[in-house]
Short mmCIF file of N, CA, C and O in Angstrom, two decimals:
data_model
loop_
_atom_site.label_atom_id
_atom_site.label_comp_id
_atom_site.label_asym_id
_atom_site.label_seq_id
_atom_site.Cartn_x
_atom_site.Cartn_y
_atom_site.Cartn_z
N MET A 1 -9.02 -24.17 -9.73
CA MET A 1 -8.99 -22.91 -9.22
C MET A 1 -7.85 -22.25 -9.94
O MET A 1 -6.74 -22.63 -9.99
N ASN A 2 -8.20 -20.95 -10.35
CA ASN A 2 -7.12 -20.19 -11.17
C ASN A 2 -6.37 -19.34 -9.92
O ASN A 2 -6.77 -18.52 -9.54
N ASP A 3 -5.13 -19.78 -9.70
CA ASP A 3 -4.32 -19.30 -8.48
C ASP A 3 -3.71 -17.94 -8.90
O ASP A 3 -3.34 -17.17 -8.14
N SER A 4 -3.68 -17.55 -10.31
CA SER A 4 -3.17 -16.24 -10.57
C SER A 4 -4.29 -15.00 -10.50
O SER A 4 -3.82 -13.95 -10.58
N ARG A 5 -5.46 -15.44 -10.29
CA ARG A 5 -6.55 -14.54 -10.01
C ARG A 5 -6.57 -14.01 -8.53
O ARG A 5 -6.64 -14.68 -7.62
N PRO A 6 -6.41 -12.66 -8.40
CA PRO A 6 -6.36 -12.15 -7.06
C PRO A 6 -7.68 -12.55 -6.15
O PRO A 6 -8.59 -12.34 -6.89
N PRO A 7 -7.53 -12.56 -4.88
CA PRO A 7 -8.79 -12.69 -4.18
C PRO A 7 -9.63 -11.55 -4.25
O PRO A 7 -9.22 -10.47 -4.30
N ALA A 8 -11.05 -11.69 -4.14
CA ALA A 8 -11.95 -10.70 -3.83
C ALA A 8 -11.71 -10.26 -2.40
O ALA A 8 -11.63 -10.93 -1.55
N LEU A 9 -11.90 -8.86 -2.11
CA LEU A 9 -11.84 -8.33 -0.71
C LEU A 9 -13.12 -7.96 -0.30
O LEU A 9 -13.83 -7.31 -1.26
N LEU A 10 -13.70 -8.46 0.69
CA LEU A 10 -15.14 -8.05 1.08
C LEU A 10 -14.89 -7.43 2.42
O LEU A 10 -14.61 -8.06 3.45
N LEU A 11 -15.10 -6.02 2.38
CA LEU A 11 -14.97 -5.42 3.71
C LEU A 11 -16.42 -5.43 4.44
O LEU A 11 -17.39 -5.07 3.98
N PHE A 12 -16.35 -6.08 5.52
CA PHE A 12 -17.58 -6.42 6.37
C PHE A 12 -17.56 -5.31 7.63
O PHE A 12 -16.77 -5.34 8.34
N ALA A 13 -18.72 -4.39 7.43
CA ALA A 13 -18.97 -3.67 8.57
C ALA A 13 -20.14 -3.43 9.19
O ALA A 13 -21.17 -4.35 8.73
N HIS A 14 -20.48 -2.85 10.40
CA HIS A 14 -21.81 -3.01 11.09
C HIS A 14 -22.87 -2.46 10.19
O HIS A 14 -24.01 -3.26 10.08
N GLY A 15 -22.80 -1.18 9.83
CA GLY A 15 -23.99 -0.66 9.15
C GLY A 15 -24.61 0.41 10.06
O GLY A 15 -24.22 0.39 11.25
N SER A 16 -25.31 1.35 9.47
CA SER A 16 -26.10 2.30 10.28
C SER A 16 -27.23 2.79 9.68
O SER A 16 -27.39 2.65 8.35
N ARG A 17 -28.20 3.34 10.33
CA ARG A 17 -29.24 4.07 9.66
C ARG A 17 -29.00 5.24 9.01
O ARG A 17 -29.69 5.79 8.05
N ASP A 18 -27.87 5.86 9.37
CA ASP A 18 -27.43 7.16 8.75
C ASP A 18 -26.62 6.73 7.42
O ASP A 18 -25.51 6.29 7.48
N PRO A 19 -27.16 7.17 6.33
CA PRO A 19 -26.49 6.98 4.96
C PRO A 19 -25.11 7.56 5.14
O PRO A 19 -24.06 6.95 4.28
N ALA A 20 -24.85 8.61 5.69
CA ALA A 20 -23.43 9.27 5.61
C ALA A 20 -22.40 8.35 6.46
O ALA A 20 -21.20 8.47 6.12
N TRP A 21 -22.95 7.58 7.16
CA TRP A 21 -22.02 6.71 8.08
C TRP A 21 -20.99 5.91 7.11
O TRP A 21 -19.83 5.65 7.48
N ARG A 22 -21.39 5.36 5.99
CA ARG A 22 -20.69 4.70 5.04
C ARG A 22 -19.62 5.29 4.32
O ARG A 22 -18.95 4.67 3.60
N GLU A 23 -19.68 6.53 4.25
CA GLU A 23 -18.74 7.33 3.32
C GLU A 23 -17.41 7.14 3.43
O GLU A 23 -16.64 6.86 2.57
N PRO A 24 -16.89 6.90 4.66
CA PRO A 24 -15.56 6.64 4.94
C PRO A 24 -15.26 5.20 4.30
O PRO A 24 -14.12 5.05 3.72
N LEU A 25 -16.00 4.27 4.45
CA LEU A 25 -15.90 2.91 4.13
C LEU A 25 -15.88 2.91 2.46
O LEU A 25 -15.16 2.10 1.89
N ASP A 26 -16.88 3.63 1.82
CA ASP A 26 -16.86 3.72 0.39
C ASP A 26 -15.45 4.29 0.04
O ASP A 26 -14.98 3.69 -1.06
N LYS A 27 -14.82 5.29 0.77
CA LYS A 27 -13.63 5.80 0.22
C LYS A 27 -12.45 4.75 0.48
O LYS A 27 -11.55 4.66 -0.41
N VAL A 28 -12.41 4.02 1.50
CA VAL A 28 -11.41 2.86 1.85
C VAL A 28 -11.55 1.96 0.58
O VAL A 28 -10.70 1.55 -0.01
N CYS A 29 -12.74 1.54 0.25
CA CYS A 29 -13.06 0.53 -0.68
C CYS A 29 -12.62 1.00 -2.14
O CYS A 29 -12.11 0.23 -2.91
N GLN A 30 -12.89 2.31 -2.49
CA GLN A 30 -12.49 2.91 -3.56
C GLN A 30 -10.72 2.94 -3.75
O GLN A 30 -10.19 2.64 -4.71
N ARG A 31 -10.16 3.26 -2.59
CA ARG A 31 -8.63 3.29 -2.45
C ARG A 31 -8.12 1.89 -2.85
O ARG A 31 -7.12 1.68 -3.55
N ILE A 32 -8.91 0.71 -2.22
CA ILE A 32 -8.40 -0.56 -2.46
C ILE A 32 -8.52 -0.84 -4.06
O ILE A 32 -7.67 -1.36 -4.60
N SER A 33 -9.79 -0.60 -4.52
CA SER A 33 -10.19 -0.87 -5.96
C SER A 33 -9.01 -0.05 -6.78
O SER A 33 -8.67 -0.75 -7.96
N ASP A 34 -8.62 1.00 -6.51
CA ASP A 34 -7.52 1.72 -7.34
C ASP A 34 -6.25 0.96 -7.23
O ASP A 34 -5.41 1.18 -8.30
N GLN A 35 -5.99 0.12 -6.45
CA GLN A 35 -4.65 -0.62 -6.19
C GLN A 35 -4.77 -2.08 -6.40
O GLN A 35 -3.63 -2.74 -6.70
N HIS A 36 -5.92 -2.66 -6.12
CA HIS A 36 -6.09 -4.17 -6.16
C HIS A 36 -6.67 -4.55 -7.52
O HIS A 36 -7.69 -4.10 -7.85
N PRO A 37 -6.14 -5.39 -8.14
CA PRO A 37 -6.67 -5.95 -9.51
C PRO A 37 -7.89 -6.73 -9.33
O PRO A 37 -8.67 -6.84 -10.24
N GLY A 38 -8.31 -7.29 -8.22
CA GLY A 38 -9.40 -7.96 -7.84
C GLY A 38 -10.70 -7.13 -7.32
O GLY A 38 -10.37 -5.97 -7.20
N TYR A 39 -11.69 -7.79 -7.01
CA TYR A 39 -12.90 -7.00 -6.70
C TYR A 39 -12.49 -6.59 -5.11
O TYR A 39 -11.96 -7.15 -4.53
N CYS A 40 -13.22 -5.40 -4.95
CA CYS A 40 -13.33 -4.95 -3.45
C CYS A 40 -14.69 -4.54 -3.35
O CYS A 40 -15.24 -3.73 -4.06
N LYS A 41 -15.42 -4.96 -2.32
CA LYS A 41 -16.88 -4.67 -2.10
C LYS A 41 -17.15 -4.44 -0.66
O LYS A 41 -16.30 -5.08 0.20
N LEU A 42 -18.17 -3.87 -0.28
CA LEU A 42 -18.57 -3.74 0.98
C LEU A 42 -19.75 -4.50 1.33
O LEU A 42 -20.60 -4.95 0.39
N ALA A 43 -19.93 -4.94 2.61
CA ALA A 43 -21.07 -5.74 3.05
C ALA A 43 -21.36 -5.26 4.48
O ALA A 43 -20.51 -4.89 5.15
N PHE A 44 -22.46 -5.35 5.00
CA PHE A 44 -22.90 -4.93 6.31
C PHE A 44 -23.86 -5.93 6.99
O PHE A 44 -24.49 -6.79 6.48
N LEU A 45 -23.61 -5.74 8.30
CA LEU A 45 -24.20 -6.86 9.32
C LEU A 45 -25.93 -6.33 9.41
O LEU A 45 -26.74 -7.31 9.21
N GLU A 46 -26.18 -5.09 9.24
CA GLU A 46 -27.52 -4.59 9.35
C GLU A 46 -27.61 -3.08 8.81
O GLU A 46 -26.65 -2.43 8.89
N PHE A 47 -28.92 -2.87 8.70
CA PHE A 47 -29.42 -1.46 8.29
C PHE A 47 -28.88 -0.97 6.88
O PHE A 47 -29.25 -0.12 6.41
N MET A 48 -27.81 -1.55 6.15
CA MET A 48 -27.27 -1.11 4.96
C MET A 48 -27.16 -2.29 4.02
O MET A 48 -27.18 -3.52 4.53
N GLU A 49 -27.04 -2.05 2.75
CA GLU A 49 -27.15 -3.26 1.72
C GLU A 49 -25.55 -2.98 1.03
O GLU A 49 -25.12 -1.92 0.88
N PRO A 50 -25.19 -4.22 0.67
CA PRO A 50 -25.73 -5.59 0.75
C PRO A 50 -25.38 -6.18 2.02
O PRO A 50 -24.40 -5.74 2.71
N GLU A 51 -26.26 -6.99 2.50
CA GLU A 51 -25.89 -7.84 3.84
C GLU A 51 -24.97 -8.89 3.32
O GLU A 51 -24.68 -9.10 2.21
N LEU A 52 -24.06 -9.24 4.31
CA LEU A 52 -22.92 -10.07 4.08
C LEU A 52 -23.17 -11.36 3.22
O LEU A 52 -22.52 -11.72 2.37
N SER A 53 -24.26 -12.15 3.67
CA SER A 53 -24.64 -13.26 2.67
C SER A 53 -24.85 -12.91 1.31
O SER A 53 -24.55 -13.65 0.48
N ASP A 54 -25.55 -11.91 1.01
CA ASP A 54 -25.93 -11.36 -0.11
C ASP A 54 -24.66 -11.13 -1.03
O ASP A 54 -24.38 -11.43 -2.17
N ALA A 55 -23.63 -10.42 -0.19
CA ALA A 55 -22.38 -9.90 -0.79
C ALA A 55 -21.55 -11.23 -1.24
O ALA A 55 -20.93 -11.38 -2.30
N LEU A 56 -21.52 -12.22 -0.42
CA LEU A 56 -20.72 -13.36 -0.66
C LEU A 56 -21.38 -14.10 -1.83
O LEU A 56 -20.57 -14.66 -2.63
N ASN A 57 -22.63 -14.23 -1.92
CA ASN A 57 -23.31 -14.98 -2.98
C ASN A 57 -23.01 -14.21 -4.33
O ASN A 57 -22.86 -14.91 -5.33
N ALA A 58 -23.08 -13.01 -4.32
CA ALA A 58 -22.82 -12.16 -5.52
C ALA A 58 -21.32 -12.35 -6.05
O ALA A 58 -21.23 -12.56 -7.22
N LEU A 59 -20.50 -12.39 -5.11
CA LEU A 59 -19.16 -12.85 -5.36
C LEU A 59 -18.93 -14.23 -6.11
O LEU A 59 -18.19 -14.44 -7.00
N ALA A 60 -19.65 -15.25 -5.42
CA ALA A 60 -19.72 -16.50 -5.94
C ALA A 60 -20.18 -16.54 -7.44
O ALA A 60 -19.81 -17.19 -8.19
N GLN A 61 -21.41 -15.80 -7.64
CA GLN A 61 -22.08 -15.74 -8.87
C GLN A 61 -21.21 -15.06 -9.99
O GLN A 61 -21.24 -15.28 -11.04
N ALA A 62 -20.33 -14.20 -9.43
CA ALA A 62 -19.41 -13.47 -10.39
C ALA A 62 -18.08 -14.32 -10.69
O ALA A 62 -17.26 -14.10 -11.56
N GLY A 63 -18.14 -15.51 -10.13
CA GLY A 63 -17.02 -16.59 -10.45
C GLY A 63 -15.96 -16.51 -9.54
O GLY A 63 -14.82 -17.12 -9.77
N GLU A 64 -15.96 -15.81 -8.45
CA GLU A 64 -14.72 -15.66 -7.42
C GLU A 64 -14.51 -17.03 -6.88
O GLU A 64 -15.44 -17.78 -6.38
N GLN A 65 -13.21 -17.36 -6.87
CA GLN A 65 -12.98 -18.65 -6.15
C GLN A 65 -12.16 -18.38 -4.75
O GLN A 65 -11.98 -19.32 -4.10
N SER A 66 -11.68 -17.32 -4.53
CA SER A 66 -11.20 -16.98 -3.26
C SER A 66 -11.70 -15.45 -2.86
O SER A 66 -11.54 -14.55 -3.55
N ILE A 67 -12.09 -15.53 -1.37
CA ILE A 67 -12.59 -14.22 -1.02
C ILE A 67 -11.95 -13.99 0.45
O ILE A 67 -11.87 -15.04 1.16
N VAL A 68 -11.48 -12.81 0.54
CA VAL A 68 -10.86 -12.46 1.78
C VAL A 68 -11.87 -11.41 2.52
O VAL A 68 -12.05 -10.38 1.89
N VAL A 69 -12.38 -11.78 3.64
CA VAL A 69 -13.39 -10.99 4.30
C VAL A 69 -12.55 -10.27 5.29
O VAL A 69 -11.85 -10.76 6.29
N VAL A 70 -12.62 -8.84 5.39
CA VAL A 70 -11.94 -7.97 6.24
C VAL A 70 -12.98 -7.33 7.21
O VAL A 70 -13.69 -6.53 6.70
N PRO A 71 -12.93 -7.92 8.52
CA PRO A 71 -13.97 -7.13 9.39
C PRO A 71 -13.56 -5.69 9.84
O PRO A 71 -12.52 -5.50 10.29
N MET A 72 -14.35 -4.86 9.38
CA MET A 72 -14.15 -3.57 9.69
C MET A 72 -14.65 -3.21 11.03
O MET A 72 -15.51 -2.08 11.27
N PHE A 73 -14.45 -3.86 12.06
CA PHE A 73 -14.89 -3.79 13.42
C PHE A 73 -13.63 -3.63 14.33
O PHE A 73 -12.48 -4.16 13.88
N TRP A 74 -13.73 -2.92 15.30
CA TRP A 74 -12.65 -2.61 16.29
C TRP A 74 -12.01 -3.98 16.87
O TRP A 74 -10.78 -4.05 17.01
N ALA A 75 -12.92 -4.85 17.17
CA ALA A 75 -12.36 -6.06 17.96
C ALA A 75 -13.27 -7.16 17.51
O ALA A 75 -14.28 -6.96 17.06
N SER A 76 -12.81 -8.55 18.02
CA SER A 76 -13.53 -9.67 17.72
C SER A 76 -14.65 -9.85 18.75
O SER A 76 -14.27 -10.76 19.66
N GLY A 77 -15.69 -9.13 18.72
CA GLY A 77 -16.80 -9.41 19.61
C GLY A 77 -17.79 -10.45 18.92
O GLY A 77 -17.35 -11.34 18.19
N LYS A 78 -18.98 -10.26 19.56
CA LYS A 78 -20.07 -11.19 18.95
C LYS A 78 -20.30 -11.13 17.59
O LYS A 78 -20.55 -12.07 17.04
N HIS A 79 -20.23 -10.07 16.98
CA HIS A 79 -20.52 -9.79 15.48
C HIS A 79 -19.34 -10.54 14.68
O HIS A 79 -19.82 -11.12 13.61
N ILE A 80 -18.11 -10.75 15.15
CA ILE A 80 -17.14 -11.41 14.59
C ILE A 80 -17.21 -12.87 14.82
O ILE A 80 -17.19 -13.83 14.14
N LYS A 81 -17.29 -13.09 16.15
CA LYS A 81 -17.19 -14.66 16.63
C LYS A 81 -18.39 -15.36 16.38
O LYS A 81 -18.28 -16.68 16.00
N THR A 82 -19.71 -14.56 16.26
CA THR A 82 -20.78 -15.51 16.00
C THR A 82 -21.41 -15.06 14.75
O THR A 82 -21.42 -16.06 13.81
N ASP A 83 -21.81 -13.84 14.54
CA ASP A 83 -22.41 -13.50 13.21
C ASP A 83 -21.65 -13.70 11.93
O ASP A 83 -22.09 -14.38 11.08
N LEU A 84 -20.49 -13.22 11.92
CA LEU A 84 -19.57 -13.55 10.76
C LEU A 84 -19.33 -14.92 10.56
O LEU A 84 -19.42 -15.43 9.57
N THR A 85 -18.87 -15.50 11.60
CA THR A 85 -18.38 -16.94 11.60
C THR A 85 -19.69 -17.81 11.13
O THR A 85 -19.23 -18.67 10.19
N GLU A 86 -20.97 -17.67 11.56
CA GLU A 86 -21.91 -18.38 11.21
C GLU A 86 -22.37 -18.27 9.70
O GLU A 86 -22.61 -19.18 8.96
N ALA A 87 -22.18 -16.90 9.12
CA ALA A 87 -22.41 -16.67 7.89
C ALA A 87 -21.56 -17.30 6.78
O ALA A 87 -21.87 -17.84 5.86
N VAL A 88 -20.10 -17.14 7.34
CA VAL A 88 -19.12 -17.82 6.43
C VAL A 88 -19.25 -19.22 6.41
O VAL A 88 -19.20 -19.80 5.33
N ASP A 89 -19.54 -19.80 7.54
CA ASP A 89 -19.78 -21.40 7.54
C ASP A 89 -20.97 -21.81 6.75
O ASP A 89 -20.73 -22.68 5.94
N ARG A 90 -21.96 -20.98 6.64
CA ARG A 90 -23.24 -21.30 5.88
C ARG A 90 -22.87 -21.13 4.38
O ARG A 90 -23.13 -22.16 3.49
N PHE A 91 -22.19 -20.05 4.12
CA PHE A 91 -21.67 -19.95 2.72
C PHE A 91 -20.77 -20.98 2.21
O PHE A 91 -20.88 -21.48 1.15
N SER A 92 -19.77 -21.26 3.07
CA SER A 92 -18.80 -22.34 2.79
C SER A 92 -19.42 -23.85 2.56
O SER A 92 -18.96 -24.56 1.62
N LEU A 93 -20.53 -24.15 3.30
CA LEU A 93 -21.26 -25.26 3.01
C LEU A 93 -21.94 -25.31 1.67
O LEU A 93 -21.97 -26.26 1.02
N ALA A 94 -22.49 -24.13 1.28
CA ALA A 94 -23.19 -23.99 0.05
C ALA A 94 -22.23 -23.93 -1.12
O ALA A 94 -22.53 -24.32 -2.18
N HIS A 95 -20.98 -23.33 -0.77
CA HIS A 95 -20.02 -23.21 -2.00
C HIS A 95 -18.57 -23.86 -1.49
O HIS A 95 -17.73 -23.07 -1.18
N PRO A 96 -18.52 -25.17 -1.46
CA PRO A 96 -17.37 -25.75 -0.87
C PRO A 96 -16.06 -25.55 -1.71
O PRO A 96 -14.91 -25.75 -1.29
N LYS A 97 -16.22 -25.28 -2.96
CA LYS A 97 -14.96 -24.82 -3.79
C LYS A 97 -14.53 -23.40 -3.81
O LYS A 97 -13.43 -23.33 -4.32
N ILE A 98 -15.31 -22.64 -3.01
CA ILE A 98 -14.63 -21.22 -2.81
C ILE A 98 -13.91 -21.25 -1.48
O ILE A 98 -14.51 -21.54 -0.47
N THR A 99 -12.76 -20.76 -1.44
CA THR A 99 -11.96 -20.28 -0.36
C THR A 99 -12.39 -19.00 0.23
O THR A 99 -12.38 -18.08 -0.35
N VAL A 100 -12.65 -19.07 1.63
CA VAL A 100 -13.09 -17.89 2.25
C VAL A 100 -12.15 -17.71 3.42
O VAL A 100 -12.07 -18.69 4.21
N ILE A 101 -11.33 -16.71 3.50
CA ILE A 101 -10.50 -16.56 4.64
C ILE A 101 -11.08 -15.14 5.35
O ILE A 101 -11.31 -14.21 4.65
N VAL A 102 -11.03 -15.34 6.62
CA VAL A 102 -11.59 -13.97 7.47
C VAL A 102 -10.16 -13.46 8.24
O VAL A 102 -9.58 -14.10 8.84
N ALA A 103 -9.88 -12.23 7.75
CA ALA A 103 -8.80 -11.41 8.45
C ALA A 103 -9.24 -11.12 9.86
O ALA A 103 -10.21 -11.26 10.34
N THR A 104 -8.14 -10.60 10.51
CA THR A 104 -8.32 -10.26 11.84
C THR A 104 -9.25 -8.89 11.85
O THR A 104 -9.23 -8.22 10.92
N ALA A 105 -9.87 -8.66 13.06
CA ALA A 105 -10.54 -7.21 13.21
C ALA A 105 -9.60 -6.15 13.16
O ALA A 105 -8.35 -6.42 13.44
N LEU A 106 -10.04 -5.13 12.72
CA LEU A 106 -9.15 -3.94 12.53
C LEU A 106 -8.27 -3.40 13.63
O LEU A 106 -7.00 -3.35 13.63
N GLY A 107 -8.85 -3.25 14.84
CA GLY A 107 -8.09 -2.82 15.97
C GLY A 107 -7.00 -3.79 16.65
O GLY A 107 -6.03 -3.69 17.33
N GLU A 108 -7.22 -5.19 16.12
CA GLU A 108 -6.30 -6.23 16.40
C GLU A 108 -5.06 -6.34 15.54
O GLU A 108 -4.12 -7.18 15.82
N ALA A 109 -5.13 -5.60 14.28
CA ALA A 109 -4.01 -5.56 13.50
C ALA A 109 -2.97 -4.61 13.75
O ALA A 109 -3.21 -3.42 14.06
N THR A 110 -1.73 -5.11 13.89
CA THR A 110 -0.58 -4.26 14.26
C THR A 110 -0.38 -2.93 13.36
O THR A 110 -0.31 -1.92 13.99
N ALA A 111 -0.58 -3.24 12.04
CA ALA A 111 -0.57 -2.14 11.04
C ALA A 111 -1.59 -1.01 11.49
O ALA A 111 -1.27 0.21 11.33
N VAL A 112 -2.86 -1.31 11.86
CA VAL A 112 -3.76 -0.39 12.21
C VAL A 112 -3.49 0.30 13.52
O VAL A 112 -3.53 1.58 13.68
N GLN A 113 -2.83 -0.61 14.49
CA GLN A 113 -2.58 0.11 15.75
C GLN A 113 -1.50 1.18 15.62
O GLN A 113 -1.49 2.24 16.22
N VAL A 114 -0.45 0.86 14.60
CA VAL A 114 0.58 1.95 14.40
C VAL A 114 0.06 2.99 13.70
O VAL A 114 0.33 4.12 14.07
N ALA A 115 -0.83 2.82 12.68
CA ALA A 115 -1.42 3.89 11.95
C ALA A 115 -2.32 4.87 12.85
O ALA A 115 -2.13 6.07 12.81
N LEU A 116 -3.02 4.32 13.85
CA LEU A 116 -3.75 5.11 14.72
C LEU A 116 -2.91 5.72 15.74
O LEU A 116 -3.08 6.91 16.16
N ALA A 117 -1.79 5.21 16.25
CA ALA A 117 -0.82 5.84 17.17
C ALA A 117 -0.28 6.96 16.31
O ALA A 117 -0.07 7.93 16.92
N ASP A 118 0.18 6.75 15.16
CA ASP A 118 0.71 7.81 14.24
C ASP A 118 -0.12 9.01 14.16
O ASP A 118 0.20 10.11 14.35
N TYR A 119 -1.48 8.70 13.90
CA TYR A 119 -2.29 9.73 13.79
C TYR A 119 -2.54 10.55 14.96
O TYR A 119 -2.50 11.68 15.06
N ALA A 120 -2.67 9.77 16.17
CA ALA A 120 -2.81 10.35 17.50
C ALA A 120 -1.65 11.26 17.77
O ALA A 120 -1.73 12.62 18.17
N LEU A 121 -0.36 10.85 17.41
CA LEU A 121 0.77 11.76 17.60
C LEU A 121 0.87 12.99 16.73
O LEU A 121 1.18 14.01 17.25
N SER A 122 0.31 12.79 15.46
CA SER A 122 0.14 13.96 14.60
C SER A 122 -0.71 15.00 15.04
O SER A 122 -0.65 16.14 15.05
N CYS A 123 -1.80 14.57 15.81
CA CYS A 123 -2.68 15.40 16.30
C CYS A 123 -2.05 16.23 17.60
O CYS A 123 -2.37 17.45 17.78
N ALA A 124 -1.27 15.66 18.33
CA ALA A 124 -0.67 16.20 19.42
C ALA A 124 0.31 17.23 18.75
O ALA A 124 0.59 18.22 19.45
N ALA A 125 0.93 16.77 17.71
CA ALA A 125 1.97 17.85 17.06
C ALA A 125 1.17 19.13 16.61
O ALA A 125 1.94 20.12 16.55
N MET A 126 0.02 18.89 16.16
CA MET A 126 -0.81 20.13 15.72
C MET A 126 -1.00 21.17 16.81
O MET A 126 -0.99 22.43 16.57
N THR A 127 -1.00 20.77 18.04
CA THR A 127 -1.19 21.69 19.15
C THR A 127 0.16 22.46 19.28
O THR A 127 0.01 23.75 19.83
N SER A 128 1.24 22.07 19.02
CA SER A 128 2.38 22.80 19.20
C SER A 128 2.58 23.89 18.06
O SER A 128 3.32 24.80 18.20
N LYS A 129 1.73 23.75 17.13
CA LYS A 129 1.81 24.84 15.95
C LYS A 129 0.74 25.81 16.23
O LYS A 129 0.71 26.86 15.57
N LEU A 130 -0.09 25.67 17.27
CA LEU A 130 -0.98 26.78 17.55
C LEU A 130 -0.47 27.95 18.39
O LEU A 130 0.59 28.00 19.08
#
């Protein structure tokens, strides 16, 4: 494995039937791509493409040796504990030389909690300017 190659980031989200739902995720992925020298891709549980297994396989075919899956979910419920875990386990069995790390869910990350609190406080500050 080439340790100097940055890991691919795979942002895993639920998906929606509404195409506009993914726009904020596309913007996050683009911001990451602007700063991260490795791949940043989106994957979805349902309703949108690519599905998680397809995205993982595409990264494997691209020669990635290290993938960090970032669950774009508020908390670790069934979709993280079962759906994501099972998909990563299946992928890892098929690609044992590729390292896959699953990050914590968004709402469980301290940095996200701080950013959300700061945003809420900025909203409160807006009312004082009215």
